[in-house]
Short mmCIF file of C-alpha atoms in Angstrom, two decimals:
data_model
loop_
_atom_site.label_atom_id
_atom_site.label_comp_id
_atom_site.label_asym_id
_atom_site.label_seq_id
_atom_site.Cartn_x
_atom_site.Cartn_y
_atom_site.Cartn_z
CA MET A 20 -0.05 0.23 0.07
CA ASN A 21 1.48 3.41 -0.93
CA ASP A 22 1.77 6.39 0.94
CA LYS A 23 -0.65 8.22 -0.65
CA ILE A 24 -3.30 5.66 -0.16
CA ILE A 25 -2.04 5.41 3.83
CA GLN A 26 -2.73 8.93 3.88
CA GLY A 27 -6.13 8.83 2.77
CA LEU A 28 -7.03 6.43 5.43
CA MET A 29 -5.96 8.77 7.94
CA PRO A 30 -8.76 10.98 9.62
CA GLU A 31 -8.84 14.49 8.46
CA GLU A 32 -8.00 16.94 10.72
CA SER A 33 -9.44 20.00 11.39
CA SER A 34 -7.59 23.51 10.54
CA GLU A 35 -9.14 24.65 14.33
CA ASP A 36 -8.03 21.56 16.22
CA PHE A 37 -5.02 21.76 19.00
CA SER A 38 -2.19 19.94 17.08
CA LEU A 39 0.58 19.95 19.62
CA ALA A 40 -0.49 16.92 21.81
CA ARG A 41 1.73 13.92 21.74
CA THR A 42 0.76 10.91 23.22
CA ILE A 43 3.27 8.11 24.95
CA ASN A 44 3.20 4.84 23.60
CA ILE A 45 3.72 2.61 26.85
CA THR A 46 4.90 -0.41 24.28
CA TYR A 47 8.18 1.67 23.23
CA THR A 48 11.00 0.66 25.21
CA PRO A 49 12.43 4.43 25.73
CA ASN A 50 9.03 5.48 27.12
CA LYS A 51 8.66 2.39 29.53
CA ILE A 52 12.21 3.70 30.74
CA LEU A 53 10.76 6.71 31.47
CA ILE A 54 7.59 5.66 32.69
CA PHE A 55 9.59 3.45 35.42
CA LEU A 56 12.09 6.87 35.99
CA LEU A 57 8.96 8.77 36.60
CA LEU A 58 7.93 6.64 39.51
CA LEU A 59 11.23 5.31 40.66
CA VAL A 60 11.58 9.74 40.99
CA LEU A 61 8.33 10.55 42.90
CA LEU A 62 8.57 7.77 45.64
CA GLY A 63 12.29 8.49 46.12
CA THR A 64 11.69 12.28 46.14
CA ILE A 65 8.57 11.55 48.82
CA GLY A 66 11.12 9.25 50.62
CA TRP A 67 13.77 11.96 50.66
CA GLY A 68 11.05 14.04 51.77
CA PHE A 69 10.48 12.40 54.97
CA TYR A 70 13.98 11.49 55.79
CA THR A 71 14.50 15.21 55.52
CA GLY A 72 11.77 16.03 58.05
CA GLN A 73 9.26 17.49 55.41
CA ASN A 74 5.48 16.37 56.46
CA LEU A 75 3.32 13.92 54.25
CA PHE A 76 1.81 17.05 52.53
CA GLN A 77 5.44 18.52 51.78
CA SER A 78 6.82 15.10 50.44
CA ILE A 79 3.78 14.74 48.25
CA SER A 80 4.05 17.88 46.54
CA SER A 81 8.03 18.04 46.38
CA GLY A 82 7.32 14.67 44.86
CA ILE A 83 4.82 15.41 42.15
CA LEU A 84 6.92 18.54 41.46
CA GLN A 85 10.19 17.16 40.84
CA LEU A 86 8.27 14.23 38.29
CA PHE A 87 7.01 17.26 36.27
CA PHE A 88 10.61 18.82 36.53
CA VAL A 89 12.06 15.06 35.20
CA PHE A 90 9.24 14.77 32.41
CA PHE A 91 9.49 18.55 30.91
CA CYS A 92 13.79 17.94 30.71
CA TRP A 93 13.09 14.76 29.16
CA ALA A 94 10.10 15.98 26.70
CA ILE A 95 12.17 18.35 25.86
CA GLY A 96 15.16 17.03 25.27
CA ARG A 97 13.20 15.28 22.64
CA GLU A 98 11.72 17.77 20.82
CA LEU A 99 15.60 19.10 20.63
CA ASP A 100 16.92 16.13 19.52
CA PRO A 101 14.23 13.77 17.77
CA ASP A 102 15.93 11.45 16.08
CA HIS A 103 17.63 9.84 19.31
CA ASP A 104 15.18 8.42 21.36
CA TYR A 105 17.91 7.90 24.38
CA ALA A 106 19.32 11.62 24.17
CA ALA A 107 17.06 13.19 26.43
CA PHE A 108 17.82 11.10 29.44
CA PHE A 109 21.07 12.14 29.36
CA GLY A 110 20.21 15.31 31.17
CA ILE A 111 17.79 14.21 33.92
CA PRO A 112 20.57 13.70 36.56
CA LEU A 113 21.41 17.24 36.60
CA LEU A 114 18.17 17.62 38.36
CA PHE A 115 19.42 16.03 41.31
CA LEU A 116 22.26 18.05 42.55
CA PRO A 117 21.57 19.75 45.53
CA LEU A 118 21.23 23.61 44.24
CA THR A 119 19.25 21.96 41.39
CA MET A 120 16.62 19.33 42.77
CA ILE A 121 13.02 20.75 42.81
CA GLN A 122 13.92 23.81 41.11
CA GLY A 123 11.92 25.13 38.27
CA ASN A 124 8.67 26.95 37.06
CA VAL A 125 5.92 24.61 35.46
CA PHE A 126 3.97 26.99 33.20
CA VAL A 127 7.72 28.46 31.68
CA LEU A 128 8.46 25.07 31.35
CA LEU A 129 5.28 24.05 29.35
CA TRP A 130 5.56 27.44 27.45
CA PHE A 131 9.50 25.90 26.29
CA LEU A 132 7.33 22.55 25.07
CA ILE A 133 4.52 23.99 23.17
CA SER A 134 6.98 26.70 21.49
CA LEU A 135 9.29 24.16 19.97
CA ARG A 136 6.29 21.63 19.11
CA LEU A 137 5.09 24.68 17.36
CA ILE A 138 8.56 24.90 15.16
CA ASN A 139 9.41 21.39 14.33
CA GLN A 140 6.32 20.03 14.31
CA THR A 141 6.80 16.48 15.44
CA THR A 142 3.28 15.94 15.72
CA GLY A 143 3.12 15.71 12.26
CA LYS A 144 0.37 18.08 11.92
CA LYS A 145 0.27 21.58 10.62
CA THR A 146 0.00 24.62 13.12
CA THR A 147 -3.77 25.83 13.58
CA SER A 148 -4.79 29.46 14.68
CA THR A 149 -6.06 27.35 18.26
CA ASP A 150 -2.40 26.74 18.87
CA ILE A 151 -0.90 30.09 18.08
CA ILE A 152 -3.85 31.39 20.75
CA PHE A 153 -3.22 28.77 23.05
CA PHE A 154 0.82 29.96 23.22
CA VAL A 155 -0.49 33.55 23.39
CA PHE A 156 -2.43 33.17 26.69
CA LEU A 157 0.30 30.84 28.00
CA THR A 158 3.22 33.17 27.20
CA LEU A 159 0.53 36.00 29.13
CA PHE A 160 -0.19 33.88 31.88
CA SER A 161 3.57 32.84 32.36
CA ALA A 162 4.65 36.16 32.08
CA PHE A 163 2.63 37.73 34.90
CA LEU A 164 3.48 34.80 36.96
CA SER A 165 7.34 34.80 36.49
CA SER A 166 8.99 37.15 33.71
CA ALA A 167 7.78 39.61 31.06
CA ILE A 168 10.76 39.29 29.05
CA LEU A 169 9.07 35.53 27.68
CA LEU A 170 7.46 37.94 25.71
CA LEU A 171 10.14 38.80 23.33
CA PRO A 172 11.36 35.79 22.35
CA LEU A 173 7.51 34.55 21.52
CA ALA A 174 7.48 37.62 19.50
CA ILE A 175 10.24 36.10 17.51
CA ILE A 176 8.91 32.37 17.40
CA ILE A 177 5.69 33.77 15.89
CA ILE A 178 7.20 35.84 13.24
CA LEU A 179 9.50 33.04 12.21
CA LEU A 180 6.49 30.32 12.10
CA SER A 181 4.93 32.91 9.51
CA SER A 182 8.18 32.71 7.52
CA ILE A 183 8.61 29.14 7.67
CA LEU A 184 5.15 27.19 7.43
CA PRO A 185 4.79 25.67 4.17
CA LYS A 186 1.80 28.16 3.30
CA LYS A 187 2.71 31.89 4.60
CA GLN A 188 0.30 32.87 7.06
CA PRO A 189 1.08 36.47 7.76
CA GLY A 190 -1.65 36.42 10.04
CA LEU A 191 0.05 34.93 12.63
CA SER A 192 2.69 37.27 12.50
CA LEU A 193 0.38 39.98 13.21
CA LEU A 194 -0.82 38.77 16.77
CA SER A 195 3.04 39.64 17.91
CA ILE A 196 2.05 43.09 17.89
CA PRO A 197 -0.28 43.54 20.90
CA LEU A 198 2.80 41.81 22.27
CA PHE A 199 5.12 44.42 22.64
CA PRO A 200 2.33 47.00 24.49
CA SER A 201 1.88 44.22 27.14
CA LEU A 202 5.48 43.75 27.55
CA ILE A 203 5.30 47.45 28.74
CA LEU A 204 2.46 47.18 30.42
CA LEU A 205 4.37 43.73 32.38
CA LEU A 206 7.43 45.95 33.61
CA LEU A 207 4.93 49.05 34.77
CA ILE A 208 3.00 46.65 37.17
CA ASN A 209 6.34 44.42 38.02
CA PRO A 210 9.43 46.89 37.51
CA ASP A 211 11.52 44.28 39.16
CA ALA A 212 10.90 41.60 36.51
CA TRP A 213 13.66 42.73 34.53
CA SER A 214 17.23 42.57 35.70
CA PHE A 215 20.54 42.87 33.75
CA LEU A 216 22.90 40.27 33.72
CA ASN A 217 21.92 39.42 37.51
CA VAL A 218 24.09 36.07 37.29
CA SER A 219 27.14 35.06 38.80
CA PRO A 220 30.39 34.16 36.88
CA TRP A 221 29.55 30.45 37.43
CA ILE A 222 26.41 30.38 36.02
CA LEU A 223 27.89 32.26 32.88
CA ILE A 224 30.48 29.91 32.12
CA TYR A 225 27.81 27.00 32.46
CA ILE A 226 25.45 28.96 30.15
CA ALA A 227 28.34 29.20 27.93
CA ILE A 228 29.34 25.49 27.31
CA SER A 229 25.65 24.83 27.44
CA SER A 230 25.13 26.73 24.56
CA ALA A 231 27.95 25.63 22.71
CA LEU A 232 26.96 21.97 23.33
CA LEU A 233 23.86 22.98 21.83
CA PHE A 234 25.58 24.43 18.75
CA LEU A 235 27.17 21.22 18.25
CA VAL A 236 24.19 19.42 17.78
CA THR A 237 22.32 21.95 15.79
CA THR A 238 25.68 21.98 13.07
CA THR A 239 25.68 18.25 13.17
CA THR A 240 22.05 17.72 12.58
CA ASP A 241 21.55 16.58 8.63
CA GLU A 242 18.59 14.41 7.41
CA LEU A 243 16.24 13.67 9.91
CA LYS A 244 14.96 9.78 10.24
CA LYS A 245 11.94 10.74 12.24
CA THR A 246 8.64 11.30 10.81
CA GLY A 247 5.79 13.00 12.66
CA ASP A 248 3.39 11.21 14.99
CA HIS A 249 0.57 11.62 12.82
CA SER A 250 2.52 12.12 9.33
CA LEU A 251 4.52 9.75 6.99
CA SER A 252 6.70 12.63 5.84
CA LYS A 253 10.33 12.74 7.58
CA LEU A 254 10.92 15.72 9.95
CA SER A 255 12.49 18.84 8.58
CA SER A 256 15.93 19.23 9.59
CA LYS A 257 15.72 23.30 9.03
CA ARG A 258 12.35 23.26 11.43
CA VAL A 259 14.56 21.03 13.79
CA GLN A 260 17.36 23.59 14.10
CA SER A 261 15.16 26.19 13.97
CA ALA A 262 13.62 25.12 17.41
CA GLN A 263 17.22 24.12 18.64
CA LEU A 264 18.40 27.86 18.01
CA LEU A 265 15.20 29.85 19.34
CA CYS A 266 15.06 27.49 22.35
CA VAL A 267 18.97 28.26 23.44
CA LEU A 268 18.04 32.16 22.52
CA SER A 269 15.12 32.36 24.78
CA VAL A 270 16.58 30.62 27.45
CA LEU A 271 19.78 32.66 27.30
CA ILE A 272 17.11 35.61 27.72
CA ILE A 273 15.16 34.38 30.75
CA SER A 274 18.48 33.12 32.39
CA THR A 275 20.68 36.24 31.89
CA PHE A 276 18.28 39.28 31.84
CA HIS A 277 16.09 37.89 34.63
CA GLY A 278 18.79 36.45 36.25
CA ASN A 279 16.94 33.35 37.33
CA ILE A 280 18.37 30.24 35.80
CA LEU A 281 16.49 27.82 38.37
CA SER A 282 13.37 28.99 36.66
CA VAL A 283 14.29 27.32 33.43
CA PHE A 284 16.71 24.85 34.65
CA PRO A 285 15.40 21.98 33.45
CA VAL A 286 15.81 23.44 29.82
CA TRP A 287 19.27 23.88 30.53
CA ALA A 288 19.71 20.21 31.89
CA ALA A 289 17.98 18.61 28.49
CA ILE A 290 20.33 21.10 26.55
CA THR A 291 23.33 19.79 28.23
CA GLY A 292 22.15 16.93 27.97
CA ILE A 293 21.45 16.05 24.36
CA GLY A 294 24.46 17.94 23.83
CA PHE A 295 26.65 15.56 25.81
CA TYR A 296 25.01 12.65 24.04
CA ARG A 297 25.68 14.26 20.75
CA LEU A 298 29.49 14.42 21.57
CA ILE A 299 30.25 10.88 22.62
CA ARG A 300 28.14 10.08 19.77
CA LEU A 301 30.87 11.95 17.64
CA ILE A 302 33.93 10.96 19.68
CA ILE A 303 32.95 7.18 19.42
CA LYS A 304 32.49 7.60 15.48
#
């Protein structure tokens, strides 16, 4: 049966459906490892909470948060390097260092995950207006809770989307226009949301190394073998490379200008992990 016939048998998707959700196939070996790891993290963190004197509620809350951070680290790593199933696991150990354990902002991490899927289209579906509207609201919500600077990379992402989608959609770029006055408004409401280079030299060194590792991944990303979840077409290397570059740009902006690397540390852990994995593969070859 050829590809066109198979595509014809696939259910037709509405152009207004939300297209950025991905399911986890529990029969797939890497996903089995992930589920086992998440259960281990949950139980281990709860047990550690009891050991350090936390009450039941605090221990369970810590376990659930750490589970989310591990999941987001893995999921973001999968979006950054979709061709290598195990690369996403390499950054997870960094989340268990004394200063990084149970550190992160769930909404900001979700923002990164959705932004990557908007660009690389690993779901195999075209971007819809529902996706963009959801992303805009997620950004505004995250900005009010954490950092107004998120609006800047958002505008860049939307403008880039309008130029790289198969069919140009100039209407998408227009959505970025109200974000700039929103940025000013948020800064007026919370002027402390902007602090320039409020990071230590050691953090800057780590950021530089991780950014260099992602640059290595980007420059060595060629034709991809993986297809989208709902498509028979191979993923676009240009889209994946664009997602990689936009990810490091966004996380750099948040970490340096906002001065809070811990709120996005699972993203940095994912970047470091896939970069280290790619470096090992290049050395072995």
